[in-house]
Each structure stands twice: as C-alpha cells, then as structure tokens.
Amino acid sequence: MRNRRITIAGLAASALLLAACSGTGKEESGAPTETSDLTYAVITHSGPGDAFWDRVKSGAERAGDDYGVSVEYSADPDPSKQSELIDAAVADDVDGIVVSMANPDGLQDSIETAVEAGVPVVTINSGYDQWADFGAITHIGQSETIAGRAVGERLKEEGFSNILCVIQEAGNIGLEERCAAVAETAGGNVENLQVDGTDENAVTSTITSKLQSDDSIDAVLTLGGQYGINAVAAVDQAGSDAQVATFDLSEDVINEIKDGTILFAVDQQPYVQGYLGVSTLYLKSINGNDVGGGQAINSGPAFITSDNADAVLEFAKNGTR
C-alpha cells in the first residue's frame, strides 16, 4: 500500500487567508475566478439517516458559506447510481467534485471521465489506496489499515480475545479493510458480522442474536457511531458481558463513553472531510493549488476515551464531531 499522507494542520487556515484577500476571495490585482460563480458537487455513498454523513455534509456546506461558493450535496449507496450523480455533475459543468469511494471499481469510469473533462476531483472517506490512480488531486480521510491495526492493538491491550466486528454496509471495501486490519493486530479471534445499517432495529436484533448464541464474545466493535449505540442495547438485551467499542462519534456515543458502556470511539472527523474537500477545490479554482503534494490528507484516526470525552462533547452537541 502506498504511504500517501499529510497532516491537515493549517490547510483550512490557508484557504481562509487566501479568501481574505478581498470580499470575493480575489487579490486586489484581480483573480481569474469570481468565487460567487463557483459550484462544487459533493457526492457520497451515504444511505438515508446516517449521522456520520450529516457531519460530512455540514462541513462541506460550512466551507461553501465561508468561501461564498455553491455546494450541491447528493448521495446514493448504490455505486451505479452514485456514478450517475458524478456524470450529471460533469454535465452540469461544476467547478469540482468531492466524492467518496466505498466501491472504487464501480466509480472508476465516471471519476476518470470527470478528470479527463477537466473537472478537478477530490476523494474523501473511502478510496485511500485508489484516488491517485483515478486522477484525483488528493484524498481526505483515514487509512483504514492504520486505523484498524491501532484498534486491534488497543483491544489486545485491554485483554479481549473474541471480537465481533460489525459491518453495516455490504460491499464497502473500507469497512472490510478495517475489520481485516483489526484481525492483524488483535491477537485473538475476530469474526465479521454483516448487518443492515439502514434498519437500526435489525442491527440491534442481529447483534443480540449473535451474542446469545456465543457467550464467549467479549468485545463488539462497530464501524459507525449509531451502531455503537445499537450494540450497547444488544449487549443489554443479550445479558452479555461483552464490551462495546466503535468507530465514529455522536453526542450519544460520547455520553456512553462517559458512562462506561462504550470503551472508546475512533474519530476520523467527518466534518473535516467535508470542509477540507471543498477547501481543496476552492484553492484549485482561485489559485491553481494542488493540495497534498501527491499524498493523502489524514483526518484520523484519533481515540476518544473517558479521559478526553468532555473536551469534544460540546462539538458533538453541535453536530460537528
């Protein structure tokens, strides 16, 4: 796997500094682009009601407000339909596209066509290993392998030996990579459990049934914050002693961490992914910048535990963490 990464520190500040040159984001000598005419499409693989993607959307829209540009958000979990959204954005002559690639192979043709048409593309969230091959400027997200290995090491340190890794989206290569990476370092048994992430009641009942059928499971790892809450309910319903850990945050997740019912959460900062995705395109439009220097920009991972939960709770309440 390529080692393509760069820190995010200062990127948003740099974009805002350029924008501050005048009210329109132009230097006094005159920039080639009127920022009020810029439109960026943000196209993700989100399903309905996914709080994680609400944060991505909020970050992208905040960037649009800050820079005075238009941001058009759309989403579809079906890669063929997501490809159609990309094609439509190119046909609409947008100034750039931010796209998540849960199924890179399914989106490759559309992304490469966009790049060939002269539309700058930034990938976010999923697609850490494929973005450069598809011609994107950069990728903003976390390495699922690095994050998964870190989680596996932490679960091993905590003494867990039989871990259930809950996958909420069938065919999402990033989620599968997380569980595989956890298994590399956990030192014990790691079993994947596929659930229907569009039905939270079904998620809870599926985890409950698994815990009832195997009382040796001592840890449940979910790959999205809301599913961590479902897992807490499942552990209670099953009468299990398993401990829950999760990827991603919400106000409820942080409160569960404070209460001790969730051990930790892994924060990949979805708001940052949306905000910096638009910021990167904005800098390309107004100043010809290719942010990242040929490397991905890591937005995570970071661990949220009882030690630092209070520090991020205020932002979680605002829906930005």
XYZ file of C-alpha atoms in Angstrom:
321
model
C 0.000 0.000 0.000
C 1.325 3.457 -0.832
C 2.260 5.675 2.059
C 0.351 8.750 0.921
C -0.469 11.068 3.785
C -0.066 14.620 5.025
C -1.234 16.391 8.165
C -4.305 18.636 8.000
C -2.893 21.374 10.217
C -3.130 24.777 8.629
C -4.945 23.741 5.440
C -8.269 25.381 6.246
C -6.476 28.411 7.668
C -4.503 28.801 4.454
C -7.662 28.668 2.360
C -9.332 31.285 4.524
C -6.256 33.502 4.322
C -6.411 33.445 0.540
C -10.111 34.173 0.660
C -9.482 37.119 2.970
C -7.552 38.990 0.287
C -10.860 40.633 -0.638
C -14.549 40.160 -0.089
C -14.803 37.850 -3.050
C -11.658 35.840 -2.357
C -9.696 37.733 -5.059
C -6.426 39.555 -4.631
C -6.593 43.276 -5.292
C -4.829 42.822 -8.610
C -7.681 40.639 -9.782
C -8.011 36.851 -9.727
C -9.150 34.831 -12.726
C -12.235 33.489 -10.996
C -15.300 35.130 -9.461
C -15.846 32.923 -6.426
C -19.572 33.622 -6.352
C -19.804 31.762 -9.658
C -18.100 28.606 -8.351
C -20.153 25.460 -7.808
C -18.863 22.239 -6.282
C -20.663 18.896 -6.187
C -20.251 16.725 -3.107
C -21.327 13.170 -3.942
C -21.180 10.470 -1.274
C -22.284 6.877 -0.816
C -24.432 7.708 2.203
C -27.709 5.968 2.833
C -30.660 7.807 4.381
C -30.465 8.849 8.023
C -26.734 8.287 8.518
C -25.482 10.755 11.142
C -21.875 10.384 10.001
C -22.677 11.736 6.559
C -24.758 14.528 8.044
C -21.482 15.785 9.515
C -19.678 15.487 6.189
C -22.480 17.459 4.558
C -22.380 20.108 7.295
C -18.637 20.535 6.880
C -18.918 20.915 3.113
C -21.754 23.416 3.407
C -19.889 25.436 6.046
C -16.914 25.671 3.696
C -19.253 26.842 0.950
C -20.612 29.560 3.238
C -17.129 30.605 4.343
C -15.844 30.944 0.781
C -19.025 32.257 -0.800
C -19.404 29.350 -3.237
C -22.258 26.984 -4.041
C -22.137 23.428 -2.699
C -24.539 20.845 -4.104
C -24.745 17.703 -1.968
C -26.158 14.391 -3.187
C -25.750 10.775 -2.163
C -26.623 7.217 -3.105
C -25.285 3.958 -1.612
C -25.671 2.187 -4.972
C -22.380 2.657 -6.881
C -24.110 2.672 -10.266
C -26.430 5.461 -9.140
C -23.555 7.304 -7.480
C -21.752 7.134 -10.833
C -24.788 8.691 -12.489
C -24.616 11.551 -9.990
C -20.959 12.105 -10.929
C -21.819 12.054 -14.636
C -24.636 14.532 -14.068
C -22.337 16.890 -12.168
C -19.864 16.847 -15.060
C -22.708 17.548 -17.498
C -23.751 20.482 -15.316
C -20.225 21.907 -15.700
C -19.450 22.100 -11.989
C -16.094 23.548 -10.955
C -15.071 20.499 -8.949
C -16.306 17.260 -7.388
C -15.813 15.829 -3.912
C -16.630 12.113 -3.908
C -16.453 9.180 -1.501
C -15.493 5.815 -2.971
C -16.890 2.920 -0.942
C -16.834 0.912 -4.177
C -13.888 2.300 -6.172
C -14.238 -0.100 -9.089
C -17.847 0.942 -9.570
C -16.930 4.633 -9.745
C -13.660 4.495 -11.655
C -15.006 5.171 -15.138
C -17.073 8.163 -14.038
C -14.267 9.690 -11.974
C -11.709 9.268 -14.728
C -14.164 10.759 -17.238
C -14.623 13.773 -14.959
C -10.865 14.277 -14.681
C -10.439 13.943 -18.449
C -13.134 16.595 -18.877
C -11.056 18.982 -16.793
C -13.151 18.758 -13.618
C -10.931 18.641 -10.501
C -11.794 15.726 -8.207
C -11.055 15.208 -4.523
C -11.920 11.903 -2.872
C -12.909 11.638 0.786
C -13.538 8.930 3.362
C -13.183 5.750 1.286
C -10.703 5.255 -1.525
C -7.427 5.860 0.307
C -5.500 3.472 -1.935
C -7.146 4.281 -5.281
C -7.520 8.080 -5.516
C -4.185 8.771 -7.213
C -4.704 6.088 -9.846
C -8.074 7.672 -10.731
C -6.535 11.138 -11.196
C -7.857 12.905 -8.091
C -5.948 15.835 -6.565
C -5.803 14.192 -3.151
C -7.757 12.064 -0.676
C -9.045 13.278 2.678
C -9.792 10.601 5.247
C -8.046 7.957 7.255
C -6.142 4.858 6.268
C -8.483 2.037 7.224
C -5.476 -0.234 7.633
C -3.693 2.123 10.036
C -6.897 2.761 11.984
C -7.881 -0.894 12.137
C -4.452 -2.001 13.308
C -4.481 0.663 16.029
C -7.875 -0.560 17.231
C -6.701 -4.187 17.212
C -3.679 -3.278 19.305
C -5.838 -1.381 21.774
C -8.327 -4.237 22.123
C -5.431 -6.643 22.672
C -4.015 -4.392 25.390
C -7.427 -4.393 27.067
C -7.348 -8.199 27.150
C -10.113 -9.045 24.671
C -9.764 -12.328 22.815
C -13.031 -12.920 20.905
C -14.095 -9.827 18.979
C -17.199 -9.313 16.862
C -16.623 -6.770 14.059
C -19.961 -5.430 12.823
C -20.134 -4.305 9.166
C -23.165 -2.172 8.297
C -22.710 -1.737 4.524
C -22.388 -4.725 2.209
C -19.646 -4.272 -0.379
C -17.999 -1.302 1.379
C -14.313 -2.007 0.848
C -13.253 0.452 3.549
C -15.274 -1.288 6.260
C -13.963 -4.680 5.221
C -10.408 -3.310 5.371
C -11.000 -2.053 8.918
C -12.066 -5.442 10.226
C -9.223 -7.192 8.394
C -6.711 -4.763 9.899
C -8.156 -5.275 13.389
C -7.638 -9.012 12.955
C -3.975 -8.432 12.053
C -3.098 -6.996 15.472
C -5.820 -8.101 17.904
C -4.080 -11.365 18.714
C -7.318 -13.281 19.203
C -10.356 -14.268 17.192
C -12.063 -11.586 15.093
C -15.326 -12.509 13.399
C -17.210 -10.276 10.961
C -20.957 -9.835 11.324
C -22.913 -8.310 8.436
C -25.933 -6.201 9.421
C -28.376 -3.966 7.560
C -27.267 -0.472 8.523
C -30.419 1.088 7.102
C -32.525 -0.610 9.831
C -31.268 0.092 13.339
C -33.762 -2.254 14.959
C -32.447 -5.031 12.751
C -28.875 -4.104 13.688
C -29.700 -4.458 17.371
C -31.540 -7.748 16.949
C -28.805 -9.260 14.755
C -26.088 -8.412 17.285
C -28.293 -9.628 20.132
C -28.840 -12.996 18.456
C -25.115 -13.413 17.842
C -24.258 -12.627 21.461
C -26.905 -15.040 22.707
C -25.522 -17.809 20.507
C -21.899 -17.274 21.573
C -21.302 -16.151 25.138
C -17.532 -16.210 24.635
C -17.666 -12.947 22.650
C -16.037 -10.373 24.914
C -15.932 -7.329 22.624
C -18.228 -5.863 19.979
C -16.630 -3.412 17.555
C -18.987 -1.358 15.412
C -17.881 0.726 12.441
C -20.260 3.654 12.853
C -21.301 5.658 15.898
C -25.036 4.974 15.754
C -24.328 1.253 15.512
C -22.293 1.513 18.690
C -25.464 2.675 20.418
C -27.304 -0.295 18.876
C -24.570 -2.614 20.181
C -24.927 -1.252 23.722
C -28.639 -2.090 23.571
C -27.859 -5.547 22.154
C -25.374 -6.322 24.924
C -28.031 -5.393 27.482
C -30.762 -7.432 25.768
C -28.495 -10.470 25.453
C -27.342 -10.279 29.048
C -23.792 -10.329 27.714
C -20.626 -9.178 29.456
C -19.115 -8.005 26.148
C -17.642 -4.509 25.979
C -18.504 -2.184 23.077
C -16.084 -0.036 21.086
C -16.883 1.902 17.942
C -15.647 3.973 15.074
C -17.091 7.495 14.777
C -18.748 9.884 17.178
C -22.026 11.440 18.194
C -23.270 13.116 21.335
C -24.870 9.821 22.391
C -21.631 7.906 21.819
C -19.653 10.349 23.952
C -22.208 10.102 26.748
C -21.967 6.302 26.600
C -18.182 6.612 26.863
C -18.580 8.839 29.908
C -20.989 6.276 31.402
C -18.569 3.413 30.723
C -20.833 1.441 28.381
C -18.619 2.212 25.362
C -14.904 1.710 25.889
C -13.679 4.110 23.210
C -14.538 5.644 19.840
C -12.278 6.214 16.851
C -12.775 9.673 15.369
C -11.987 10.178 11.678
C -13.536 13.659 11.772
C -16.211 13.588 9.053
C -16.840 17.330 9.338
C -13.184 17.867 8.425
C -13.536 15.594 5.404
C -16.400 17.675 4.035
C -14.832 21.016 4.884
C -11.383 20.253 3.527
C -12.820 18.579 0.439
C -14.456 21.833 -0.601
C -11.448 23.862 0.612
C -9.118 21.880 -1.632
C -11.285 22.502 -4.687
C -11.609 26.183 -3.784
C -7.837 26.600 -3.679
C -7.579 24.849 -7.028
C -10.125 27.249 -8.512
C -8.752 30.541 -7.184
C -5.031 29.830 -7.078
C -4.274 26.671 -9.058
C -3.120 24.807 -5.951
C -2.889 21.016 -5.780
C -3.151 20.486 -2.041
C -1.474 17.435 -0.543
C 1.667 17.287 -2.642
C 0.698 13.923 -4.115
C -0.189 12.489 -0.728
C -3.417 11.806 1.127
C -4.503 14.106 3.948
C -5.186 12.169 7.140
C -8.267 13.318 9.044
C -7.874 10.474 11.561
C -7.699 8.250 13.460
C -7.926 9.671 16.982
C -9.167 7.822 20.063
C -11.903 9.318 22.220
C -11.988 7.792 25.703
C -13.306 8.750 29.137
C -10.118 10.797 29.542
C -10.893 13.261 26.740
C -14.638 12.814 26.130
C -15.582 16.082 27.820
C -13.259 18.036 25.522
C -15.209 17.024 22.390
C -18.718 16.779 23.854
C -19.559 20.424 23.156
C -18.731 19.995 19.469
C -20.660 16.728 19.291
C -23.714 18.551 20.650
C -23.356 20.992 17.757
C -23.339 18.110 15.279
C -19.812 18.777 14.066
C -17.974 15.916 15.828
